[in-house]
Short mmCIF file of C-alpha atoms in Angstrom, two decimals:
data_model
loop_
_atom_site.label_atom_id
_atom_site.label_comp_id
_atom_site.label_asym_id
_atom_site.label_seq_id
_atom_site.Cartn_x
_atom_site.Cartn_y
_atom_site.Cartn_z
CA UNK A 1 53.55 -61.11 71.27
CA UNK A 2 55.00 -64.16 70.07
CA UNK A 3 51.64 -66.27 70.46
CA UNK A 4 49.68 -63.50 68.07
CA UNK A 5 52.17 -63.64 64.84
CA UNK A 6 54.79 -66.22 65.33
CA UNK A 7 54.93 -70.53 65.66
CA UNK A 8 56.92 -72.70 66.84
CA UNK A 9 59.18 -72.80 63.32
CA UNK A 10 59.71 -68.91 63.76
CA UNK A 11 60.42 -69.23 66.58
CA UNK A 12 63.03 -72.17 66.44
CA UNK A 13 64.01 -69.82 63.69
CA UNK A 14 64.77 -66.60 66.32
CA UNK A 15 66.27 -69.26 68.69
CA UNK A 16 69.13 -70.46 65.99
CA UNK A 17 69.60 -66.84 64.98
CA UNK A 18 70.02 -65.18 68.66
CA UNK A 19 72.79 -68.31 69.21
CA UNK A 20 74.41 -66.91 66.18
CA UNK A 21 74.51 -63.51 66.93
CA UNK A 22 75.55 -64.28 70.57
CA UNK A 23 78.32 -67.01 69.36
CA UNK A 24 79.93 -65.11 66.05
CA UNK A 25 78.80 -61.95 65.98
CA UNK A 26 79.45 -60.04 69.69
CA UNK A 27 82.56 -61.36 70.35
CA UNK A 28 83.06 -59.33 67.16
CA UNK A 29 81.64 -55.66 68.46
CA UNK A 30 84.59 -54.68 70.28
CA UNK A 31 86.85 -54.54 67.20
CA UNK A 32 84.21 -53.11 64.45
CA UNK A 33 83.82 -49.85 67.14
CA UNK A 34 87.48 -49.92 67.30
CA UNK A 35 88.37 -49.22 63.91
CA UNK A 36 84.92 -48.20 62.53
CA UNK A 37 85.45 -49.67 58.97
CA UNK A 38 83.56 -52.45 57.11
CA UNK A 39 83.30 -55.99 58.68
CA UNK A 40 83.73 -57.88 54.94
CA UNK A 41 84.16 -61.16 56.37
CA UNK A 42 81.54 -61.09 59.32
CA UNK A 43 78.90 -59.93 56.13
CA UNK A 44 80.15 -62.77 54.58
CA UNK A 45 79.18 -65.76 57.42
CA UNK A 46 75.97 -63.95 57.86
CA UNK A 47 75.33 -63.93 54.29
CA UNK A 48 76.11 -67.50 54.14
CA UNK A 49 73.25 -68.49 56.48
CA UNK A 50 71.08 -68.64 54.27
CA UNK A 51 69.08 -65.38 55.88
CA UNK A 52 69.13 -62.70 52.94
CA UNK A 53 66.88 -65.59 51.09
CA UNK A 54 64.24 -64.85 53.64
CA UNK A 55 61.87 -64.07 51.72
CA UNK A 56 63.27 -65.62 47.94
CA UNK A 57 61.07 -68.66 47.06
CA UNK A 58 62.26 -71.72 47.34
CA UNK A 59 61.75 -72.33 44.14
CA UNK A 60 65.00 -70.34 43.88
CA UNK A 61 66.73 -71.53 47.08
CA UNK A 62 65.19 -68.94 49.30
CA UNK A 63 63.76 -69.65 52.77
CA UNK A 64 60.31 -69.05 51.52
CA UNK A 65 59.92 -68.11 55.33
CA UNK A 66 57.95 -64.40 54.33
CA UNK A 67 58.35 -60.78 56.12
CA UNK A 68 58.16 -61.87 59.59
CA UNK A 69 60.58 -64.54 59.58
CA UNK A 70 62.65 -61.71 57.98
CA UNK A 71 61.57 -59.28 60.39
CA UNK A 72 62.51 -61.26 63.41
CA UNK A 73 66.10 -62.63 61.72
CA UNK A 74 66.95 -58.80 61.69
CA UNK A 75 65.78 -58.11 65.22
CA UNK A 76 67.68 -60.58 66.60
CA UNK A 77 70.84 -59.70 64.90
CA UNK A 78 70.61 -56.02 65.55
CA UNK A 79 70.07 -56.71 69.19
CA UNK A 80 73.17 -57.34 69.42
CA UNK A 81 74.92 -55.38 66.87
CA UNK A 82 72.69 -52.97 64.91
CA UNK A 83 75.65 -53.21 62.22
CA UNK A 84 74.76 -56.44 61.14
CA UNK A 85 71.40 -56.27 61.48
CA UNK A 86 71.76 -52.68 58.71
CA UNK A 87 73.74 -54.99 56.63
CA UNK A 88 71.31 -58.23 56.49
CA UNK A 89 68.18 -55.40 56.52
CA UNK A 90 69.81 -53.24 52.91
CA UNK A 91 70.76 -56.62 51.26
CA UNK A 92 67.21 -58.07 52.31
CA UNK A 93 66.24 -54.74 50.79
CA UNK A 94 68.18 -55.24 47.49
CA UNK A 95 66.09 -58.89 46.92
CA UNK A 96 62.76 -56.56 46.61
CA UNK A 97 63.92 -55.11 43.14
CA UNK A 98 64.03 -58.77 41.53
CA UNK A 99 61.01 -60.34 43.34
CA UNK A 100 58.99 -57.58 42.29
CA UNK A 101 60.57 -56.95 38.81
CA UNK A 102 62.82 -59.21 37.54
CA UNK A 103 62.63 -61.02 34.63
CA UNK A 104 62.03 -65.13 35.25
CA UNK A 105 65.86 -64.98 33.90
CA UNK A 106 66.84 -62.69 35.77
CA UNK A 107 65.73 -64.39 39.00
CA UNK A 108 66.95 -67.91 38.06
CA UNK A 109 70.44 -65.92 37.25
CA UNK A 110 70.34 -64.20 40.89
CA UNK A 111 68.37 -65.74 43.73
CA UNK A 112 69.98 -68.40 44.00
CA UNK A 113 73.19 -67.01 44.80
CA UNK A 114 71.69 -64.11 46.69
CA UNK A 115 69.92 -66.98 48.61
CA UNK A 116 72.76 -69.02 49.37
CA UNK A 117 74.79 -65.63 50.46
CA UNK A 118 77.08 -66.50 47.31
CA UNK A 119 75.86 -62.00 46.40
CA UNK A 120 75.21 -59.77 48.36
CA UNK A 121 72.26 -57.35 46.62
CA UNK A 122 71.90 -53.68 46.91
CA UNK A 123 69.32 -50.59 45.84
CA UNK A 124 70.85 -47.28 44.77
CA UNK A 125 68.71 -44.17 44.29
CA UNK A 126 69.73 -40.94 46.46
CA UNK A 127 71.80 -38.59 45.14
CA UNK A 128 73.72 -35.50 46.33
CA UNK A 129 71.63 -33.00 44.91
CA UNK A 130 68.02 -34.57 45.05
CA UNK A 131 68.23 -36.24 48.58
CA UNK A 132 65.42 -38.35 49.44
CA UNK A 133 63.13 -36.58 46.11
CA UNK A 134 63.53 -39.38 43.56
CA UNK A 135 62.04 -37.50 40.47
CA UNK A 136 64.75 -35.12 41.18
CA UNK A 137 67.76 -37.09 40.17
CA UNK A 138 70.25 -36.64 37.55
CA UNK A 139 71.89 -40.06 36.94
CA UNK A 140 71.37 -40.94 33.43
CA UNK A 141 71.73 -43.94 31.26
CA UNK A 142 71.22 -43.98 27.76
CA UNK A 143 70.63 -46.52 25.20
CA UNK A 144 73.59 -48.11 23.10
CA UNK A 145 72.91 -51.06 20.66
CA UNK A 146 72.54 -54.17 23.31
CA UNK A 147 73.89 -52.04 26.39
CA UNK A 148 73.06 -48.72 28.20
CA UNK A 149 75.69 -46.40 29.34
CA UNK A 150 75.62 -45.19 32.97
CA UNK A 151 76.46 -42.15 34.16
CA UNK A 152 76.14 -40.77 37.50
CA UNK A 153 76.26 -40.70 41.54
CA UNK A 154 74.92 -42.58 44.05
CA UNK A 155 75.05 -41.83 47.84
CA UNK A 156 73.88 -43.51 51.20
CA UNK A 157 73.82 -47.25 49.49
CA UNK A 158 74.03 -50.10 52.06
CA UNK A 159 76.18 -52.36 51.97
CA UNK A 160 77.99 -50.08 49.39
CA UNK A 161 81.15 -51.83 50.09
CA UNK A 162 80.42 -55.37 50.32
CA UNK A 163 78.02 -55.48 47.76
CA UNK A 164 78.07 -57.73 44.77
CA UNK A 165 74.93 -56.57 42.43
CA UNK A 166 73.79 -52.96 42.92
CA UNK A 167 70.46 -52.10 41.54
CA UNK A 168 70.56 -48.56 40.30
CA UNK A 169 67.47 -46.59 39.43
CA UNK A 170 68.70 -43.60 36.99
CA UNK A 171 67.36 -41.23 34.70
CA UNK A 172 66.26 -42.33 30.61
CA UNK A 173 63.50 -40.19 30.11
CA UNK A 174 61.58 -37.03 31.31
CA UNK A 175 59.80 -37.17 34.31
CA UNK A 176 57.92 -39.61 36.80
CA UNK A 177 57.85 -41.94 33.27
CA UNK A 178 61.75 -41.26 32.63
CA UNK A 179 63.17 -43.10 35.31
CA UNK A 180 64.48 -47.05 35.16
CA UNK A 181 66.23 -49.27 37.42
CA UNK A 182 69.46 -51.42 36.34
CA UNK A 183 71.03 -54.31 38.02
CA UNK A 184 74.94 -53.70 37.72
CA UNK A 185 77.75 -56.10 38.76
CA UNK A 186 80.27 -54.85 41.27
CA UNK A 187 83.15 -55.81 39.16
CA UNK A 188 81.61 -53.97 35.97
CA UNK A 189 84.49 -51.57 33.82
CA UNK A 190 83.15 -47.63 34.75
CA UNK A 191 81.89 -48.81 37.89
CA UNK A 192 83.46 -47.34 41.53
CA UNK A 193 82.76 -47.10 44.77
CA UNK A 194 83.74 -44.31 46.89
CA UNK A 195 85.85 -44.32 49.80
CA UNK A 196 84.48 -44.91 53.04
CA UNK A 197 83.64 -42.05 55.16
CA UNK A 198 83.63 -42.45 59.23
CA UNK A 199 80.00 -42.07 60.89
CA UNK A 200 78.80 -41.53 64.32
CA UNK A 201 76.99 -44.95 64.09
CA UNK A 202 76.44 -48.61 62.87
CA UNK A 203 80.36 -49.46 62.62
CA UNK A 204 81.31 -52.73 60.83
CA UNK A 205 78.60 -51.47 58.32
CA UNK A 206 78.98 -49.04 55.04
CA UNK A 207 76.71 -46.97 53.45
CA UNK A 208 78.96 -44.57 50.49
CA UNK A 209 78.94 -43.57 47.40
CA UNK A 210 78.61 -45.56 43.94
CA UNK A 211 80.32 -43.85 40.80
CA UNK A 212 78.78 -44.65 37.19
CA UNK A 213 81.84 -43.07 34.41
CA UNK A 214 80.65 -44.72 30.78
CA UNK A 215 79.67 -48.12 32.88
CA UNK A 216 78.16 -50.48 30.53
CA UNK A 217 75.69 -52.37 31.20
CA UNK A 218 74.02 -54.90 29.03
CA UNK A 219 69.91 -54.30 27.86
CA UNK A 220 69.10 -57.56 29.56
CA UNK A 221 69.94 -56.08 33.10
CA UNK A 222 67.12 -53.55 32.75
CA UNK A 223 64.69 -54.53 35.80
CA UNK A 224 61.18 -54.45 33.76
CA UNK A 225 60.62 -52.41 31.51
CA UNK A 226 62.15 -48.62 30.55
CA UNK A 227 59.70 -46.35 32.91
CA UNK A 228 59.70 -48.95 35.70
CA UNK A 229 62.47 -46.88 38.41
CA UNK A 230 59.90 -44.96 39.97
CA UNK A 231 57.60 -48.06 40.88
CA UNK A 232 61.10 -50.04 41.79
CA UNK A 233 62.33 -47.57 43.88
CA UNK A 234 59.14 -46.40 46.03
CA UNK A 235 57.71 -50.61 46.00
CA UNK A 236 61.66 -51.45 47.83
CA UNK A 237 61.29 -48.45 50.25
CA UNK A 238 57.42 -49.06 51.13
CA UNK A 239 57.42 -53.37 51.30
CA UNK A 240 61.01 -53.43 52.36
CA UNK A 241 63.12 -50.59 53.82
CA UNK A 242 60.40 -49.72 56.46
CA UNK A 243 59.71 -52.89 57.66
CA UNK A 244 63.41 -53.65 58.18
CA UNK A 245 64.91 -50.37 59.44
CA UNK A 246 61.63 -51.15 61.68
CA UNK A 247 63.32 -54.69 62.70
CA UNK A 248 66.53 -52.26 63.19
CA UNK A 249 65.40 -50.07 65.80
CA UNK A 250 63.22 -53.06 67.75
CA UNK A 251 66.29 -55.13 67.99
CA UNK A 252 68.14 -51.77 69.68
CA UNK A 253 65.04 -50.94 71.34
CA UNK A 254 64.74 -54.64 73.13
CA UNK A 255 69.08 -54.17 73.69
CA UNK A 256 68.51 -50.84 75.54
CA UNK A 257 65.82 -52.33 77.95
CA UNK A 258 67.95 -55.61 78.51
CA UNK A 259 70.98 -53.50 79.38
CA UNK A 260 68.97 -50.99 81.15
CA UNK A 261 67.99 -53.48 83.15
CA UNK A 262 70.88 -55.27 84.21
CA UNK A 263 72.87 -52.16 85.11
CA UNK A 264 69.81 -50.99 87.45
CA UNK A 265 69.99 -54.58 88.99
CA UNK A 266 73.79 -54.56 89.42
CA UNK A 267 74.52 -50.84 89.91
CA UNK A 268 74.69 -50.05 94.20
CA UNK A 269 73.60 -46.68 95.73
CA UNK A 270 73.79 -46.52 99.17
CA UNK A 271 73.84 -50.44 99.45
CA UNK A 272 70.67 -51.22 97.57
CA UNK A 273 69.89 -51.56 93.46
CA UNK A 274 68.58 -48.58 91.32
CA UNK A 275 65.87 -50.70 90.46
CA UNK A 276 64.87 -50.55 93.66
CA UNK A 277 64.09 -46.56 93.61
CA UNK A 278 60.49 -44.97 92.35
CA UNK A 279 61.76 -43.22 89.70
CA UNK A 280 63.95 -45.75 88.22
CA UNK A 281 60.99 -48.29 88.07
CA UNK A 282 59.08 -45.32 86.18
CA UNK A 283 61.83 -45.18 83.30
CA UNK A 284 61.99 -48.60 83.20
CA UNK A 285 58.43 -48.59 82.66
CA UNK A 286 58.14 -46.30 80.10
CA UNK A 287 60.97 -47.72 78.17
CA UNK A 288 58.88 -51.70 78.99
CA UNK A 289 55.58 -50.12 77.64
CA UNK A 290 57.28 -48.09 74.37
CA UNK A 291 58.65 -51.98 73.71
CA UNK A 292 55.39 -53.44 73.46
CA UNK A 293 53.56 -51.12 71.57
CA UNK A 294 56.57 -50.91 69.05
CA UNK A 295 56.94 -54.60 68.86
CA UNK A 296 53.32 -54.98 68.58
CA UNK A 297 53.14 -52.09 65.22
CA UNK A 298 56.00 -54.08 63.52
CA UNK A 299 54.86 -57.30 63.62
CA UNK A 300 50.91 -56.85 63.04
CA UNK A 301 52.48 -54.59 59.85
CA UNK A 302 54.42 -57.91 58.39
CA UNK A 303 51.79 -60.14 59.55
CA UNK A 304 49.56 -58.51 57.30
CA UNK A 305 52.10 -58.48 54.38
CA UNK A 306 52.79 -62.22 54.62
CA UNK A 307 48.89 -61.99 54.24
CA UNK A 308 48.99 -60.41 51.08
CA UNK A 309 46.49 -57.37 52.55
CA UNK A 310 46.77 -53.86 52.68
CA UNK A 311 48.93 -52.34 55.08
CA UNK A 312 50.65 -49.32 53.52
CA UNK A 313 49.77 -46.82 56.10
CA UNK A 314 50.54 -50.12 59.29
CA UNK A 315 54.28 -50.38 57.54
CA UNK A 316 54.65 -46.49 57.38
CA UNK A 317 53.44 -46.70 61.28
CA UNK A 318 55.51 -49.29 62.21
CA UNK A 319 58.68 -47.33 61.24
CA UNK A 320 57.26 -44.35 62.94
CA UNK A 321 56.62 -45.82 65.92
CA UNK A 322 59.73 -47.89 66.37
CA UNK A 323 62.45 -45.38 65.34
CA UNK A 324 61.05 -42.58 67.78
CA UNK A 325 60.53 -45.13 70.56
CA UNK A 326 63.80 -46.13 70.12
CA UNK A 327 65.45 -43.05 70.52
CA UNK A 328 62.85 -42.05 73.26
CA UNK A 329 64.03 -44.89 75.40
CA UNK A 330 67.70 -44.54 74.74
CA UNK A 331 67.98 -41.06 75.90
CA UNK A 332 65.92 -42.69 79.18
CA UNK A 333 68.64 -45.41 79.28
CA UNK A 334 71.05 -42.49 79.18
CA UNK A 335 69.35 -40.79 82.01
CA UNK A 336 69.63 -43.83 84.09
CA UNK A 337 73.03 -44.73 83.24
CA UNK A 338 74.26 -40.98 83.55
CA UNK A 339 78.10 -40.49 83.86
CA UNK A 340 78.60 -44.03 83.35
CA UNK A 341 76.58 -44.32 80.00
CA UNK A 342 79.15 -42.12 78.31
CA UNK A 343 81.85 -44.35 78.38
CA UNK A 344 82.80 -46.78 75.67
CA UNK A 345 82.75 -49.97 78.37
CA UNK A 346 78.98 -50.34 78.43
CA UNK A 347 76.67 -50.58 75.28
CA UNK A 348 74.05 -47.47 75.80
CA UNK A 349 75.79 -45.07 74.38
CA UNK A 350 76.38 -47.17 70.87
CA UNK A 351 72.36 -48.16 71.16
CA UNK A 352 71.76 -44.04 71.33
CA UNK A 353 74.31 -44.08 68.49
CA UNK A 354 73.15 -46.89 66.48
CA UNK A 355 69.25 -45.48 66.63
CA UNK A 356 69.74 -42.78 65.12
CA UNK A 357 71.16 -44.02 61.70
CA UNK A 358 67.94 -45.60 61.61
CA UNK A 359 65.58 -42.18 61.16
CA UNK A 360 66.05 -41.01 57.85
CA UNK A 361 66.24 -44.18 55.44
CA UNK A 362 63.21 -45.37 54.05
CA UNK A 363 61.82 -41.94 54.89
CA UNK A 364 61.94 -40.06 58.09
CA UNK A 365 59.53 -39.52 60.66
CA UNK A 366 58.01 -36.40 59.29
CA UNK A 367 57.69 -38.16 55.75
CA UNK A 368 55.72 -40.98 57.92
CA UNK A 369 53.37 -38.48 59.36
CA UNK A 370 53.16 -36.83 55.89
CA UNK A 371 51.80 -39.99 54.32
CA UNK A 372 49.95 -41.28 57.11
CA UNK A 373 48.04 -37.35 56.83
CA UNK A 374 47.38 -37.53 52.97
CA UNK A 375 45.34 -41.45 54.52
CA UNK A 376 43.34 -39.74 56.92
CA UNK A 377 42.42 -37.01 54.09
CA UNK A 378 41.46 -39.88 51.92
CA UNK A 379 44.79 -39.03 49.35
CA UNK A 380 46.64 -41.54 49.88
CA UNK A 381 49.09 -42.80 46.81
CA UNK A 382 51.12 -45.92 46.04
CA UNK A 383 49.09 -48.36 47.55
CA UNK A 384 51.95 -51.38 47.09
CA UNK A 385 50.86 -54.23 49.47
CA UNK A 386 47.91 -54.47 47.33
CA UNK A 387 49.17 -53.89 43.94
CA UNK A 388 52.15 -56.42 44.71
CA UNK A 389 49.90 -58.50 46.46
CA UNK A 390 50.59 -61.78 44.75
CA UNK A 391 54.05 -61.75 44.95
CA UNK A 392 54.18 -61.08 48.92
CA UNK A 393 51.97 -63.23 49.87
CA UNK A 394 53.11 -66.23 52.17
CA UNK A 395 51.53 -69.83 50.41
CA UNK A 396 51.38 -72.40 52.77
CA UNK A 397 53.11 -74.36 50.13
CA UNK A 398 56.33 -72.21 50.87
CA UNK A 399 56.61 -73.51 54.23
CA UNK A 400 58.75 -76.33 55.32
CA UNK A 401 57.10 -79.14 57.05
CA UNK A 402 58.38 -78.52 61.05
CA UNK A 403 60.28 -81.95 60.46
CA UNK A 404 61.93 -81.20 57.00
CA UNK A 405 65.66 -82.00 57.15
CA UNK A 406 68.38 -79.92 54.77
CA UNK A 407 68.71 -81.72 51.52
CA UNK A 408 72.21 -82.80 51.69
CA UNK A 409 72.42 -86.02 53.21
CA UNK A 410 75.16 -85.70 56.43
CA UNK A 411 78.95 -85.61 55.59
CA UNK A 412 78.20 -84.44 51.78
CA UNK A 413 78.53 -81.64 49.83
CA UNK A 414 76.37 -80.49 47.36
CA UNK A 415 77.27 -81.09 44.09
CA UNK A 416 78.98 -78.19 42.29
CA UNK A 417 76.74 -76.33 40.00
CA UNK A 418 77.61 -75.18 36.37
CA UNK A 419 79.73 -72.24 35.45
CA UNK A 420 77.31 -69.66 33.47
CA UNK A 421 79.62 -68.26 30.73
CA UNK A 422 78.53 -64.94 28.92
CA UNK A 423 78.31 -64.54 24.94
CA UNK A 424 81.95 -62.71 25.29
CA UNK A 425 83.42 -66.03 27.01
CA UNK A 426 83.84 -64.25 30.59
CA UNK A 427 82.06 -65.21 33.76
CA UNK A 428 80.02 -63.49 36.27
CA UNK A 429 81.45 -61.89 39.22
CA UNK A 430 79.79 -65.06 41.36
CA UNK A 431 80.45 -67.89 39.35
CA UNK A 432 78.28 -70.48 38.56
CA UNK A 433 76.29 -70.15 41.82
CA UNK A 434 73.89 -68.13 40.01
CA UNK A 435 72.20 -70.19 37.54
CA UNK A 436 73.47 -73.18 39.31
CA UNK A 437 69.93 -75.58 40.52
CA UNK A 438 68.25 -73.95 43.62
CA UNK A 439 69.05 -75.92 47.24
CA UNK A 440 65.89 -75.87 49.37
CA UNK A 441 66.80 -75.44 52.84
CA UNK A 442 64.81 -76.05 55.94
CA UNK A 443 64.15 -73.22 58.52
CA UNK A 444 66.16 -75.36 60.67
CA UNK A 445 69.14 -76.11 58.77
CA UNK A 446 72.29 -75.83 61.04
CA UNK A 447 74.26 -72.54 60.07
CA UNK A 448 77.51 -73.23 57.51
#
């Protein structure tokens, strides 16, 4: 696999990121699962890596690295906790909204932070009532002099509580025209977040509720133009969420077989290995070619993005594929493991867990195969690997040179960049970092 859509800097890239998540992040598992609440401070080293830039240009501090250096930074962390790899995948997610729409302001005022892990980003658009049917929602916000006034729920946002800058598509007009998208500052007055509700899966992760009461938010924050939420919202979900909730479920997907593995290896029965008996080896098999053929769909989908061809329906495919093969091969893991897989000591029953908070974002499998019909009938809508075409794809200009060192010369810090002050003399809830001049750093800068 790695010879058809990977080099040697992705995959010095994957080797520096699976020492990460091996080194900082698994000693760490243990204690989310125990008490099942946020992991702010893990979010916060990850963040710092530089990763979330993965695909920001350069020009603004980013990686430049494109959607499979993404792609593989997300498998890697999610093989060993799925948690992290949801929280680098949604904030990953919450850069598509400024790439693809933001103002040359607005990106000079936010990349650079988001790049250097200084924000965290995230997109808000389900609500209660609508669910996943984004013309249906009720948020509103409505114009006021130099500001628009919020009002509204959000539900299911990633990285709902660790998030610095939500992008929030609401309601200003009447129908598939009436809908724009907002960037809003976590520390903003009308702003809330809800409290965090236990789930079966993903712990050390959050996905809750955002609360808009009167929250004012200045004109400038409007991403595009009034009109533009639909196309922000259903551009993030296409060229984003599926390709990383598709990184998700291939980082469990390659956990479950190593684990499966090693417990058929170890694991005695009558003084021989389980791996040893027929129908062990045919699991194992199945689980080995579901792998291959999922691994294969994801990265062929973000090869061609990086490309800057068309690959709708291959994204939509890729999440398809991956999520069900996922599960698939976690209830075989299950099967093998049997009494012992239900206990909290080994890892298959969290993969089984994990997987399944993985089907219905971004679309779930039936919306897939719903979209992926209207293609084979010739109806196919949206079309937003070609329409966003220049902005995805990879230049060979982006790329650092495979013996490019990090900027900073050894032993000193980078100097500190200015404080941004608003017109009412108060400062941003990151300050400085984000208009501050963009770092470049190297693929193969060592972690902070």
């Amino acid at each position: 696999m790695h010879r058809y859509f990977t080099d040697q800097r992705h995959e010095a890239l994957r080797h520096r990121v699976r020492g990460f998540a091996e080194s900082e992040v698994r000693p760490r598992i243990a204690e989310m699962e125990a008490n099942r609440s946020v992991c702010h401070d893990l979010s916060r080293l990850i963040a710092r890596q530089g990763w979330i830039g993965a695909t920001v240009h350069r020009a603004y501090g980013g990686m430049g690295a494109g959607h499979v250096a993404k792609t593989l930074i997300i498998e890697e962390l999610s093989r060993v906790s799925a948690a992290m790899g949801a929280m680098v995948q949604a904030s990953q997610l919450g850069v598509a909204k400024i790439v693809h729409f933001g103002s040359e302001e607005q990106k000079k005022t936010w990349l650079p932070a988001i790049a250097s892990g200084d924000c965290l980003p995230t997109i808000a658009v389900t609500e209660p009532e609508s669910g996943g049917h984004v013309l249906g929602m009720s948020s509103t916000a409505v114009r006021d002099g130099d500001d628009y006034v919020l009002n509204g729920r959000k539900i299911y946002v990633g990285n709902s509580h660790v998030g610095d800058l939500h992008g929030v598509v609401v309601r200003t007009g009447e129908g598939s025209k009436g809908l724009s998208a907002f960037l809003v500052e976590s520390d903003t007055p009308g702003f809330r977040v809800g409290e965090q509700q236990p789930a079966m899966g993903l712990h050390g992760f959050s996905f809750g509720e955002l609360f808009f009461d009167n929250c004012r938010v200045p004109a400038a924050n409007l991403l595009g133009r009034e009109g533009d939420g639909l196309s922000v919202a259903y551009s993030s979900s296409v060229l984003y969420g599926r390709p990383n909730l598709t990184a998700v479920s291939l980082g469990i997907h390659q956990a479950v077989l190593d684990e499966t593995t090693k417990f058929c290896t170890e694991r005695q029965r009558y003084g021989k290995p389980l791996a040893d008996l027929g129908n062990i080896k045919l699991k194992l098999g199945r689980i080995q070619s579901r792998l291959l053929l999922a691994r294969l769909s994801a990265y062929h989908a973000v090869h061609l993005l990086d490309q800057g061809l068309p690959c709708d329906a291959e994204l939509m495919n890729a999440k398809l594929v991956n999520v069900e093969s996922a599960l698939e091969s976690a209830r075989d893991a299950m099967d093998i493991h049997a009494a012992c897989g239900l206990f909290t000591d080994r890892p298959v029953e969290r993969f089984l867990r994990d997987a399944h908070h993985i089907f219905a974002p971004a679309g779930t499998s039936d919306i897939q195969l719903l979209r992926l019909g209207e293609l084979a009938l010739g109806r196919a809508q949206g079309d937003w690997s070609s329409r966003l075409a220049d902005l995805l794809r990879l230049e060979p200009s982006e790329w650092p040179e495979e013996d490019e060192v990090p900027d900073e010369a050894p032993g000193m810090a980078p100097a500190d960049p200015p404080v941004t002050v608003r017109t009412d003399g108060t400062t941003p809830t990151v300050p400085g970092q984000r208009t501050g001049p963009a770092h470049r750093h190297s693929w193969f800068a060592r972690p902070r």
